[in-house]
């Protein structure tokens, strides 16, 4: 079977050359050969897999893709927690970035494009799945196993889509068949019903999927069980049914047992005998550790020996993208993971505090007379994370608060994984190669840490990208690691009242991180679990769905309100929005309500 990322980039390349309609009249003229229905779309089984590749491409963009964390209104950044307690726009001291920030909740309304984009993206994923399910019944298969695998993947994506919709919006219309006519009378199913539908799909998928990925990037049982656990957790909160937590624990355990944590150094930069280099940088990092290794090129997949990898998103290498005509400069439609273009501080815009400015030196500590042999790219060097546009900046919560006190001694908090001090690169300044901290620049909030998840030395880059460091070809990403599954199980134990088992699961992760502090059963609460998720999963987890599922649709969501009020960037860190948060779910997009002229889609409370 062809590698999944080849199929995805091939699909993208084809879409780049689709012909435009000659005229509006041609567009409106019926031509039965072009009507895309299940009957016309599928003649052979390979076309069902092509439809599934479309679903994988959509899922790739829900977690990463070419516009993750840009300052617009993308589904990716909303799901990952931009505007929540993880990150938001960079603060420059000027009014506009603050006014446009995601956590300026005065901007939020049912007309806000990001909610419509989320709704449309999820229903598109569901529609792709529905079409694949229908198509699987219409074609001949060479064997039952291939059909089962196709249906299993499709039902996974449909169940996943409904889980996210229910977490974010509450009750939504359940559509489980391909509609070949315009429908304007949708009504909302209950949130409970949507969770139950998602669980049924995910459990059906789990029964049909292989134990481990059949190829890198494909779904297997571990991913299905992970989201079954999350769905049962959400259902338990919604219905106050303790039995749901037992089922969450059982599903999570299957994933954890099949995908044990990585506890020793591994992979492409962990071998002291490896004398190879890339761009003049040695592969072996003596100061590395297992958490660092998790985020190095070549180490993401289960097939590479990474047992913790449950579902990995496959990004094209430079050579693969080039072969498909998808090489470009600024990230656009290219099918590689370009997180470095949007995440992290804009070092080149920082200015020395007035008493540290020196005549003859640059105003910026990271510009001016930079030794390009040491720091190729200067202020856009790999050392500074590359050519970031400042689409996001971390909150104090993820960069400082969760590491305070006893929690500081932790592998994940070491400079190789969370770098807070950056060297002055200007050779004309007296502090050349001395640490520059946030208090040394005019707007301290502009300097937030860089992480090994994003920050890489030049070893991890293709030579064509130096010195600009915009795109990272071949940089895969995680949709699910079993570390997150452990924290789902810890939450389920906590909600059942078994805080001892919850602490054990949390401490498995903390032990791997060589943390000096282990948590006790008496310390476990939902906020401690959220803190551990922040330490482990920043830039990985879908944070807003996590917070939104913490409350039932019939009650309040104290956890959501507390986290946003205390820790969002422009409420907790740089107070700008001073209003209150009295909503517990995202609003149903007004465009959707308006289009549903023959039915009734009620708006969520307080919108």
Coordinates of C-alpha atoms in Angstrom, one line a residue:
X1 CA 0.0 0.0 0.0
X2 CA 1.4 3.4 -1.0
X3 CA 2.7 5.6 1.8
X4 CA -0.1 7.8 3.2
X5 CA 1.8 11.1 2.9
X6 CA 2.5 10.4 -0.8
X7 CA -1.3 10.0 -1.3
X8 CA -2.0 13.2 0.6
X9 CA 0.5 15.3 -1.3
X10 CA -0.6 13.8 -4.6
X11 CA -4.2 14.8 -3.7
X12 CA -3.0 18.3 -3.0
X13 CA -1.0 18.5 -6.2
X14 CA -4.0 17.4 -8.2
X15 CA -6.3 20.0 -6.6
X16 CA -3.8 22.7 -7.5
X17 CA -4.5 22.1 -11.2
X18 CA -8.3 21.6 -11.3
X19 CA -9.8 23.6 -14.2
X20 CA -12.1 26.5 -13.5
X21 CA -15.6 26.7 -14.9
X22 CA -15.7 28.6 -18.3
X23 CA -18.7 30.7 -17.3
X24 CA -21.6 30.9 -14.8
X25 CA -23.8 29.4 -17.5
X26 CA -21.6 26.4 -17.8
X27 CA -21.5 26.0 -14.1
X28 CA -25.3 25.9 -13.9
X29 CA -25.8 23.5 -16.8
X30 CA -26.5 20.0 -15.7
X31 CA -24.0 17.3 -16.8
X32 CA -24.8 13.9 -15.2
X33 CA -21.1 12.8 -15.6
X34 CA -20.0 15.4 -13.1
X35 CA -22.7 14.9 -10.4
X36 CA -20.8 13.5 -7.3
X37 CA -23.1 11.0 -5.6
X38 CA -22.2 7.6 -4.1
X39 CA -23.5 5.9 -7.3
X40 CA -21.3 8.0 -9.6
X41 CA -18.3 8.3 -7.3
X42 CA -17.4 4.7 -6.7
X43 CA -16.6 2.0 -9.2
X44 CA -13.7 0.2 -7.5
X45 CA -12.3 -0.1 -4.0
X46 CA -9.3 2.1 -4.6
X47 CA -11.8 5.0 -4.9
X48 CA -13.0 4.4 -1.4
X49 CA -9.5 4.7 -0.1
X50 CA -9.0 7.9 -2.1
X51 CA -12.0 9.2 -0.3
X52 CA -10.5 8.2 3.0
X53 CA -7.3 10.0 2.1
X54 CA -9.4 13.2 1.8
X55 CA -10.5 12.6 5.3
X56 CA -6.9 12.1 6.5
X57 CA -6.0 15.4 4.8
X58 CA -8.8 17.1 6.6
X59 CA -7.6 15.6 9.9
X60 CA -4.1 16.7 9.2
X61 CA -5.3 20.3 8.9
X62 CA -7.3 20.0 12.2
X63 CA -4.0 19.3 14.0
X64 CA -1.4 21.1 11.9
X65 CA -1.2 21.8 8.3
X66 CA -0.2 25.0 6.6
X67 CA -2.1 27.6 8.6
X68 CA -1.9 26.3 12.1
X69 CA -1.7 29.1 14.6
X70 CA -1.9 31.9 12.0
X71 CA -3.6 35.0 13.3
X72 CA -6.8 34.4 11.4
X73 CA -9.7 32.3 12.5
X74 CA -8.6 28.8 11.7
X75 CA -10.1 25.7 13.2
X76 CA -6.6 24.4 14.1
X77 CA -5.7 27.3 16.4
X78 CA -9.1 27.4 18.0
X79 CA -9.0 23.7 18.8
X80 CA -5.5 23.8 20.1
X81 CA -6.4 26.5 22.6
X82 CA -5.6 29.8 21.2
X83 CA -7.5 32.2 23.4
X84 CA -7.7 29.7 26.1
X85 CA -5.1 29.1 28.8
X86 CA -2.3 28.0 26.4
X87 CA -1.5 30.8 24.0
X88 CA -2.7 33.8 22.1
X89 CA -1.4 36.6 19.9
X90 CA 1.9 38.1 20.7
X91 CA 1.7 41.3 22.9
X92 CA 3.7 44.1 21.4
X93 CA 2.5 47.0 23.6
X94 CA 0.4 48.3 20.7
X95 CA -3.4 48.3 20.9
X96 CA -4.2 46.4 17.7
X97 CA -2.7 43.0 18.5
X98 CA -4.5 43.1 21.9
X99 CA -7.8 44.1 20.5
X100 CA -7.6 41.4 17.9
X101 CA -6.5 38.7 20.4
X102 CA -8.5 35.5 20.7
X103 CA -8.9 36.1 24.5
X104 CA -10.5 39.5 23.9
X105 CA -13.9 37.8 24.4
X106 CA -15.8 40.9 23.5
X107 CA -15.0 39.9 19.9
X108 CA -16.8 36.6 20.3
X109 CA -20.3 36.2 18.8
X110 CA -22.2 33.7 16.7
X111 CA -21.0 35.7 13.7
X112 CA -17.3 35.1 14.5
X113 CA -15.8 33.3 11.6
X114 CA -13.8 30.8 13.7
X115 CA -17.0 29.1 15.0
X116 CA -18.4 28.7 11.5
X117 CA -15.0 27.3 10.2
X118 CA -15.0 24.8 13.1
X119 CA -18.5 23.7 12.3
X120 CA -17.9 23.4 8.6
X121 CA -14.6 21.6 9.0
X122 CA -16.1 18.9 11.3
X123 CA -19.2 18.4 9.1
X124 CA -16.9 18.1 6.0
X125 CA -14.9 15.4 7.8
X126 CA -18.2 13.6 8.6
X127 CA -19.4 14.0 5.0
X128 CA -16.2 12.4 3.7
X129 CA -16.7 9.5 6.2
X130 CA -20.4 9.1 5.2
X131 CA -19.4 8.9 1.6
X132 CA -16.7 6.3 2.2
X133 CA -19.1 4.2 4.3
X134 CA -21.7 4.3 1.5
X135 CA -19.1 3.6 -1.2
X136 CA -17.7 0.6 0.7
X137 CA -21.0 -1.1 0.2
X138 CA -21.1 -0.4 -3.6
X139 CA -17.9 -1.8 -4.8
X140 CA -16.3 -5.2 -5.0
X141 CA -13.5 -6.0 -2.6
X142 CA -10.8 -8.6 -3.2
X143 CA -11.0 -9.6 0.5
X144 CA -13.1 -8.8 3.6
X145 CA -10.2 -7.5 5.5
X146 CA -9.6 -4.6 3.1
X147 CA -13.3 -3.6 3.3
X148 CA -13.3 -3.9 7.1
X149 CA -10.3 -1.6 7.3
X150 CA -11.9 1.0 5.0
X151 CA -15.1 1.0 7.0
X152 CA -13.2 1.1 10.3
X153 CA -11.3 4.2 9.2
X154 CA -14.5 5.9 8.0
X155 CA -16.4 5.2 11.1
X156 CA -13.5 6.4 13.2
X157 CA -13.5 9.8 11.4
X158 CA -17.3 10.1 11.7
X159 CA -17.2 9.3 15.4
X160 CA -14.3 11.6 16.0
X161 CA -16.1 14.4 14.2
X162 CA -19.2 14.1 16.3
X163 CA -17.2 13.9 19.5
X164 CA -15.5 17.2 18.7
X165 CA -18.8 18.8 17.7
X166 CA -20.5 17.7 20.9
X167 CA -17.6 18.9 23.1
X168 CA -17.6 22.3 21.4
X169 CA -21.2 23.0 20.6
X170 CA -23.3 20.6 22.7
X171 CA -26.1 18.9 20.8
X172 CA -25.9 19.1 17.1
X173 CA -27.7 17.4 14.1
X174 CA -26.6 13.8 13.6
X175 CA -26.2 13.2 9.9
X176 CA -25.3 9.6 9.1
X177 CA -26.1 9.3 5.5
X178 CA -25.1 11.1 2.3
X179 CA -27.7 13.7 1.4
X180 CA -28.2 14.1 -2.3
X181 CA -30.7 17.0 -2.0
X182 CA -30.7 20.3 -0.3
X183 CA -32.0 20.0 3.3
X184 CA -33.1 23.0 5.3
X185 CA -34.9 21.5 8.3
X186 CA -32.1 20.2 10.6
X187 CA -32.8 20.0 14.3
X188 CA -30.4 19.5 17.1
X189 CA -30.0 16.1 18.8
X190 CA -29.1 16.2 22.5
X191 CA -25.4 16.4 23.5
X192 CA -25.9 13.0 25.2
X193 CA -27.2 11.5 22.0
X194 CA -24.3 12.9 20.0
X195 CA -21.8 11.5 22.5
X196 CA -23.5 8.1 22.3
X197 CA -23.5 8.2 18.5
X198 CA -19.8 9.0 18.5
X199 CA -19.0 6.2 20.9
X200 CA -20.9 3.7 18.8
X201 CA -18.9 4.7 15.7
X202 CA -15.6 4.7 17.5
X203 CA -16.3 1.3 19.1
X204 CA -17.3 -0.1 15.7
X205 CA -14.1 1.3 14.3
X206 CA -12.0 -0.2 17.0
X207 CA -13.4 -3.7 16.2
X208 CA -12.4 -3.3 12.5
X209 CA -9.1 -1.6 12.8
X210 CA -5.6 -3.3 13.1
X211 CA -3.8 -3.4 16.4
X212 CA -1.0 -1.1 15.0
X213 CA -0.9 1.3 12.1
X214 CA -0.7 -0.6 8.8
X215 CA 1.4 2.3 7.5
X216 CA 2.7 5.5 9.1
X217 CA -0.2 7.9 9.7
X218 CA -3.0 5.4 9.4
X219 CA -5.5 4.9 12.2
X220 CA -5.3 1.8 14.4
X221 CA -7.0 0.5 17.5
X222 CA -5.0 2.7 19.8
X223 CA -6.4 5.9 18.4
X224 CA -9.9 4.5 18.4
X225 CA -9.6 3.5 22.1
X226 CA -8.1 6.8 23.0
X227 CA -11.1 8.7 21.7
X228 CA -13.5 6.2 23.1
X229 CA -12.1 7.0 26.5
X230 CA -12.4 10.7 25.9
X231 CA -16.0 10.3 24.7
X232 CA -17.0 8.2 27.7
X233 CA -15.4 10.8 30.0
X234 CA -17.4 13.6 28.3
X235 CA -20.6 11.4 28.5
X236 CA -20.0 10.8 32.2
X237 CA -19.8 14.6 32.9
X238 CA -22.9 15.2 30.8
X239 CA -25.1 12.5 32.4
X240 CA -23.4 12.1 35.8
X241 CA -23.2 8.4 35.1
X242 CA -20.3 6.9 36.9
X243 CA -20.5 3.8 34.7
X244 CA -19.2 5.9 31.8
X245 CA -16.0 6.4 33.7
X246 CA -15.4 2.7 34.1
X247 CA -15.7 2.4 30.3
X248 CA -13.3 5.3 29.8
X249 CA -10.8 3.5 32.0
X250 CA -11.2 0.2 30.1
X251 CA -10.7 1.9 26.7
X252 CA -7.8 4.0 27.8
X253 CA -6.1 0.9 29.3
X254 CA -6.1 -0.8 25.9
X255 CA -4.3 2.0 24.3
X256 CA -1.8 2.4 27.2
X257 CA -1.0 -1.3 27.2
X258 CA -0.4 -1.3 23.5
X259 CA 1.6 1.9 23.4
X260 CA 3.8 2.1 26.5
X261 CA 5.6 5.4 27.2
X262 CA 9.1 5.9 25.9
X263 CA 11.3 6.0 28.9
X264 CA 14.8 5.8 27.4
X265 CA 16.6 7.9 24.8
X266 CA 15.9 6.8 21.2
X267 CA 16.1 7.6 17.6
X268 CA 17.9 9.9 15.3
X269 CA 19.8 12.0 17.8
X270 CA 20.4 9.7 20.7
X271 CA 23.3 7.5 19.6
X272 CA 26.7 8.8 20.9
X273 CA 28.5 6.6 18.2
X274 CA 26.7 8.5 15.4
X275 CA 29.2 10.9 13.9
X276 CA 26.9 12.1 11.1
X277 CA 26.1 15.8 10.6
X278 CA 23.5 17.9 8.8
X279 CA 24.2 21.5 7.9
X280 CA 27.4 21.2 9.9
X281 CA 25.5 20.2 13.1
X282 CA 26.1 16.8 14.8
X283 CA 23.2 14.4 15.0
X284 CA 24.0 13.3 18.5
X285 CA 22.9 15.7 21.2
X286 CA 24.7 14.9 24.4
X287 CA 22.4 17.2 26.4
X288 CA 19.3 15.5 25.0
X289 CA 16.8 13.4 26.8
X290 CA 13.8 11.2 26.0
X291 CA 11.4 14.1 25.8
X292 CA 13.7 16.0 23.4
X293 CA 13.9 12.8 21.3
X294 CA 10.2 12.6 21.0
X295 CA 10.2 15.7 18.8
X296 CA 13.1 15.1 16.4
X297 CA 12.7 14.4 12.7
X298 CA 12.5 10.7 12.1
X299 CA 11.3 9.8 15.6
X300 CA 7.6 10.4 15.5
X301 CA 6.3 7.1 14.1
X302 CA 5.5 3.8 15.7
X303 CA 7.4 2.1 12.9
X304 CA 10.5 4.1 14.0
X305 CA 10.4 2.4 17.4
X306 CA 8.4 5.1 19.1
X307 CA 5.9 2.9 21.1
X308 CA 4.2 6.0 22.5
X309 CA 3.0 7.2 19.1
X310 CA -0.6 6.3 18.7
X311 CA -1.6 8.5 15.7
X312 CA 1.0 10.5 13.8
X313 CA 0.4 13.1 11.2
X314 CA 2.7 12.6 8.2
X315 CA 4.5 15.6 6.7
X316 CA 6.2 15.5 3.3
X317 CA 10.0 15.8 3.1
X318 CA 11.5 18.4 0.8
X319 CA 12.2 15.8 -1.8
X320 CA 8.6 14.5 -1.7
X321 CA 7.1 18.0 -1.9
X322 CA 9.5 18.9 -4.7
X323 CA 8.5 15.7 -6.7
X324 CA 4.9 16.9 -6.5
X325 CA 5.5 20.5 -7.5
X326 CA 4.7 21.8 -4.1
X327 CA 7.8 23.7 -3.2
X328 CA 7.3 27.3 -2.3
X329 CA 8.5 30.0 -0.1
X330 CA 6.0 31.4 2.3
X331 CA 3.7 28.6 3.7
X332 CA 0.7 28.3 1.5
X333 CA -0.8 25.0 0.2
X334 CA 2.3 23.0 0.9
X335 CA 1.6 19.7 2.7
X336 CA 4.3 20.0 5.3
X337 CA 4.1 21.1 8.9
X338 CA 5.0 24.7 9.1
X339 CA 4.5 25.4 12.8
X340 CA 7.8 27.3 13.0
X341 CA 6.4 30.0 10.7
X342 CA 3.6 30.9 13.1
X343 CA 4.6 29.9 16.6
X344 CA 7.0 31.7 19.0
X345 CA 8.4 35.1 19.7
X346 CA 9.4 37.5 17.0
X347 CA 12.9 38.1 18.3
X348 CA 13.8 40.5 15.5
X349 CA 11.2 43.0 16.8
X350 CA 12.5 43.1 20.4
X351 CA 14.2 46.3 21.6
X352 CA 16.8 46.7 24.4
X353 CA 15.6 48.4 27.6
X354 CA 16.7 52.0 27.3
X355 CA 19.5 51.7 29.9
X356 CA 20.9 48.7 28.0
X357 CA 20.9 50.3 24.6
X358 CA 24.4 51.1 23.3
X359 CA 25.7 53.5 20.7
X360 CA 27.0 51.6 17.7
X361 CA 25.0 48.5 18.5
X362 CA 21.7 47.4 17.1
X363 CA 18.5 48.4 18.9
X364 CA 17.6 44.7 19.0
X365 CA 19.6 42.1 21.0
X366 CA 19.1 39.5 18.2
X367 CA 19.9 41.6 15.1
X368 CA 22.7 43.8 13.9
X369 CA 26.2 42.3 13.5
X370 CA 25.4 38.6 13.8
X371 CA 28.0 36.0 13.2
X372 CA 26.3 34.0 10.4
X373 CA 28.8 31.1 10.8
X374 CA 27.5 30.6 14.3
X375 CA 23.8 31.6 13.8
X376 CA 22.9 31.1 10.1
X377 CA 19.9 33.4 9.4
X378 CA 20.8 35.8 12.2
X379 CA 17.5 37.0 13.8
X380 CA 15.7 34.2 12.0
X381 CA 18.2 31.5 12.9
X382 CA 17.1 28.1 14.1
X383 CA 18.4 29.0 17.5
X384 CA 15.6 31.6 17.7
X385 CA 13.0 29.2 16.3
X386 CA 13.2 30.4 12.7
X387 CA 11.1 33.0 10.9
X388 CA 8.2 33.2 13.3
X389 CA 5.5 35.7 12.5
X390 CA 4.4 35.7 16.1
X391 CA 1.0 34.2 15.4
X392 CA 1.0 32.8 18.9
X393 CA 2.7 33.5 22.2
X394 CA 2.5 31.3 25.3
X395 CA 0.6 32.3 28.4
X396 CA 2.3 32.7 31.7
X397 CA 0.3 29.6 32.8
X398 CA 2.2 27.2 30.4
X399 CA 5.5 28.9 30.5
X400 CA 5.8 29.8 34.2
X401 CA 2.9 28.9 36.5
X402 CA 2.8 25.2 36.0
X403 CA 6.6 25.0 36.7
X404 CA 6.5 27.0 39.9
X405 CA 7.9 25.7 43.2
X406 CA 8.3 21.9 43.5
X407 CA 7.4 21.5 39.9
X408 CA 10.5 23.2 38.5
X409 CA 12.7 20.1 38.7
X410 CA 11.5 18.3 35.6
X411 CA 13.1 17.2 32.3
X412 CA 10.4 19.0 30.4
X413 CA 11.5 22.3 32.1
X414 CA 15.2 22.0 31.1
X415 CA 16.6 24.6 28.7
X416 CA 16.9 22.0 25.9
X417 CA 13.1 21.5 26.0
X418 CA 11.9 24.9 27.3
X419 CA 14.4 27.7 26.6
X420 CA 13.7 31.0 28.4
X421 CA 17.1 32.8 28.2
X422 CA 18.5 33.7 24.8
X423 CA 22.0 35.0 24.0
X424 CA 22.6 38.4 22.6
X425 CA 23.6 37.9 19.0
X426 CA 24.9 41.4 18.2
X427 CA 28.7 41.3 18.2
X428 CA 28.7 45.1 18.6
X429 CA 27.0 45.0 22.0
X430 CA 28.9 44.6 25.2
X431 CA 26.6 41.8 26.2
X432 CA 27.4 39.7 23.1
X433 CA 26.7 36.0 23.8
X434 CA 25.4 36.8 27.3
X435 CA 21.8 35.8 28.3
X436 CA 19.0 38.2 27.4
X437 CA 16.0 37.8 29.7
X438 CA 12.5 39.3 29.3
X439 CA 13.1 42.0 31.8
X440 CA 16.0 43.4 29.5
X441 CA 13.7 44.4 26.7
X442 CA 11.2 47.2 26.4
X443 CA 8.1 45.0 26.3
X444 CA 8.9 41.9 28.4
X445 CA 5.7 40.1 27.4
X446 CA 7.1 39.8 23.8
X447 CA 9.7 37.2 25.0
X448 CA 8.1 33.9 25.6
X449 CA 10.0 30.5 25.7
X450 CA 10.9 28.3 22.8
X451 CA 10.3 24.5 23.0
X452 CA 12.0 21.5 21.6
X453 CA 8.6 20.7 20.1
X454 CA 9.2 23.7 17.8
X455 CA 12.8 25.0 18.3
X456 CA 15.4 23.0 16.4
X457 CA 19.0 23.6 15.6
X458 CA 20.0 23.4 12.0
X459 CA 20.3 19.6 12.1
X460 CA 16.5 19.4 11.7
X461 CA 16.3 21.6 8.6
X462 CA 16.6 21.0 4.9
X463 CA 19.6 22.9 3.5
X464 CA 17.3 24.9 1.2
X465 CA 15.6 26.5 4.1
X466 CA 18.7 28.1 5.6
X467 CA 19.0 31.0 6.4
X468 CA 15.2 31.9 6.4
X469 CA 14.0 28.9 8.4
X470 CA 10.3 29.2 7.4
X471 CA 9.3 25.7 6.6
X472 CA 10.2 22.4 8.2
X473 CA 10.0 19.7 5.6
X474 CA 9.5 16.2 7.0
X475 CA 8.5 17.4 10.4
X476 CA 5.7 15.0 11.4
X477 CA 3.4 15.7 14.4
X478 CA 1.3 13.8 16.9
X479 CA -2.4 13.7 17.0
X480 CA -2.2 11.3 19.9
X481 CA 0.5 10.1 22.2
X482 CA -0.2 7.6 25.0
X483 CA 0.9 10.2 27.5
X484 CA -2.3 12.0 26.8
X485 CA -4.2 8.7 27.1
X486 CA -2.7 8.2 30.6
X487 CA -4.0 11.6 31.6
X488 CA -7.5 10.7 30.3
X489 CA -7.4 7.6 32.4
X490 CA -6.2 9.7 35.4
X491 CA -9.2 12.0 35.0
X492 CA -11.6 9.0 34.8
X493 CA -10.1 7.6 38.0
X494 CA -10.4 11.0 39.7
X495 CA -14.0 11.4 38.6
X496 CA -14.8 7.9 40.1
X497 CA -13.2 9.0 43.4
X498 CA -10.1 6.8 43.0
X499 CA -7.5 9.5 43.5
X500 CA -4.8 7.0 44.3
X501 CA -5.0 5.4 40.9
X502 CA -5.2 8.9 39.3
X503 CA -2.0 9.9 41.0
X504 CA -0.3 6.7 39.8
X505 CA -1.1 7.5 36.2
X506 CA 0.1 11.1 36.6
X507 CA 3.2 9.9 38.3
X508 CA 4.0 7.6 35.4
X509 CA 4.4 10.6 33.2
X510 CA 6.3 12.5 35.9
X511 CA 8.7 9.6 36.5
X512 CA 9.4 9.5 32.7
X513 CA 10.2 13.3 33.0
X514 CA 12.5 12.6 35.9
X515 CA 10.5 15.1 38.0
X516 CA 11.6 15.2 41.6
X517 CA 8.0 15.8 42.9
X518 CA 5.5 13.0 42.7
X519 CA 1.9 13.9 43.4
X520 CA -0.1 12.3 46.2
X521 CA -3.7 11.0 46.1
X522 CA -4.7 13.9 48.3
X523 CA -3.4 16.5 45.8
X524 CA -5.3 15.2 42.8
X525 CA -8.1 17.4 41.5
X526 CA -9.1 18.5 38.0
X527 CA -6.8 21.5 38.1
X528 CA -3.8 19.4 38.9
X529 CA -4.7 17.1 35.9
X530 CA -5.1 20.2 33.6
X531 CA -1.7 21.5 34.8
X532 CA 0.0 18.1 34.0
X533 CA -1.7 18.2 30.6
X534 CA -0.2 21.7 30.1
X535 CA 3.3 20.5 31.1
X536 CA 3.1 17.5 28.7
X537 CA 0.9 18.4 25.9
X538 CA 1.2 22.2 25.1
X539 CA 0.9 22.6 21.3
X540 CA -0.4 19.0 21.0
X541 CA -3.7 18.6 22.7
X542 CA -7.0 20.1 21.5
X543 CA -7.3 22.3 24.6
X544 CA -10.6 24.0 24.0
X545 CA -12.5 20.7 23.6
X546 CA -10.8 19.6 26.9
X547 CA -12.1 22.6 28.7
X548 CA -15.5 22.7 27.1
X549 CA -16.3 19.0 28.0
X550 CA -15.6 19.8 31.7
X551 CA -19.2 21.1 32.1
X552 CA -22.6 19.6 31.3
X553 CA -24.9 21.4 28.8
X554 CA -27.5 21.8 31.5
X555 CA -25.2 23.3 34.1
X556 CA -22.2 25.6 34.6
X557 CA -18.6 25.0 33.6
X558 CA -16.5 26.3 36.5
X559 CA -13.4 24.8 35.2
X560 CA -13.6 26.6 31.9
X561 CA -14.4 29.9 33.5
X562 CA -11.6 29.5 36.0
X563 CA -8.9 28.6 33.5
X564 CA -9.9 31.4 31.1
X565 CA -10.3 34.1 33.7
X566 CA -7.0 33.3 35.5
X567 CA -4.8 32.1 32.7
X568 CA -5.8 33.4 29.3
X569 CA -3.2 35.8 27.9
X570 CA -5.4 38.9 27.7
X571 CA -7.3 38.3 30.9
X572 CA -4.8 36.7 33.3
X573 CA -1.5 38.0 31.9
X574 CA -2.1 41.3 30.2
X575 CA -5.6 42.3 31.4
X576 CA -7.5 43.7 28.4
X577 CA -10.8 42.0 28.4
X578 CA -12.4 42.8 31.8
X579 CA -15.8 41.4 31.2
X580 CA -17.2 38.1 32.4
X581 CA -17.5 34.6 30.8
X582 CA -21.0 33.3 31.2
X583 CA -21.1 30.8 28.3
X584 CA -20.3 27.1 28.6
X585 CA -20.3 26.1 24.9
X586 CA -19.3 27.7 21.6
X587 CA -22.2 29.4 19.8
X588 CA -23.9 27.7 16.9
X589 CA -22.7 29.8 13.9
X590 CA -25.3 32.3 12.9
X591 CA -24.8 31.5 9.3
X592 CA -25.9 27.9 10.0
X593 CA -29.0 29.0 11.9
X594 CA -29.9 31.4 9.1
X595 CA -29.5 28.8 6.4
X596 CA -31.6 26.3 8.2
X597 CA -34.9 28.0 7.1
X598 CA -37.3 25.1 7.5
X599 CA -36.1 23.8 10.9
X600 CA -35.1 25.1 14.2
X601 CA -31.5 25.2 15.4
X602 CA -31.7 26.9 18.8
X603 CA -28.7 29.0 19.9
X604 CA -26.7 28.0 22.9
X605 CA -27.4 29.9 26.2
X606 CA -25.9 33.4 26.7
X607 CA -25.1 33.9 23.0

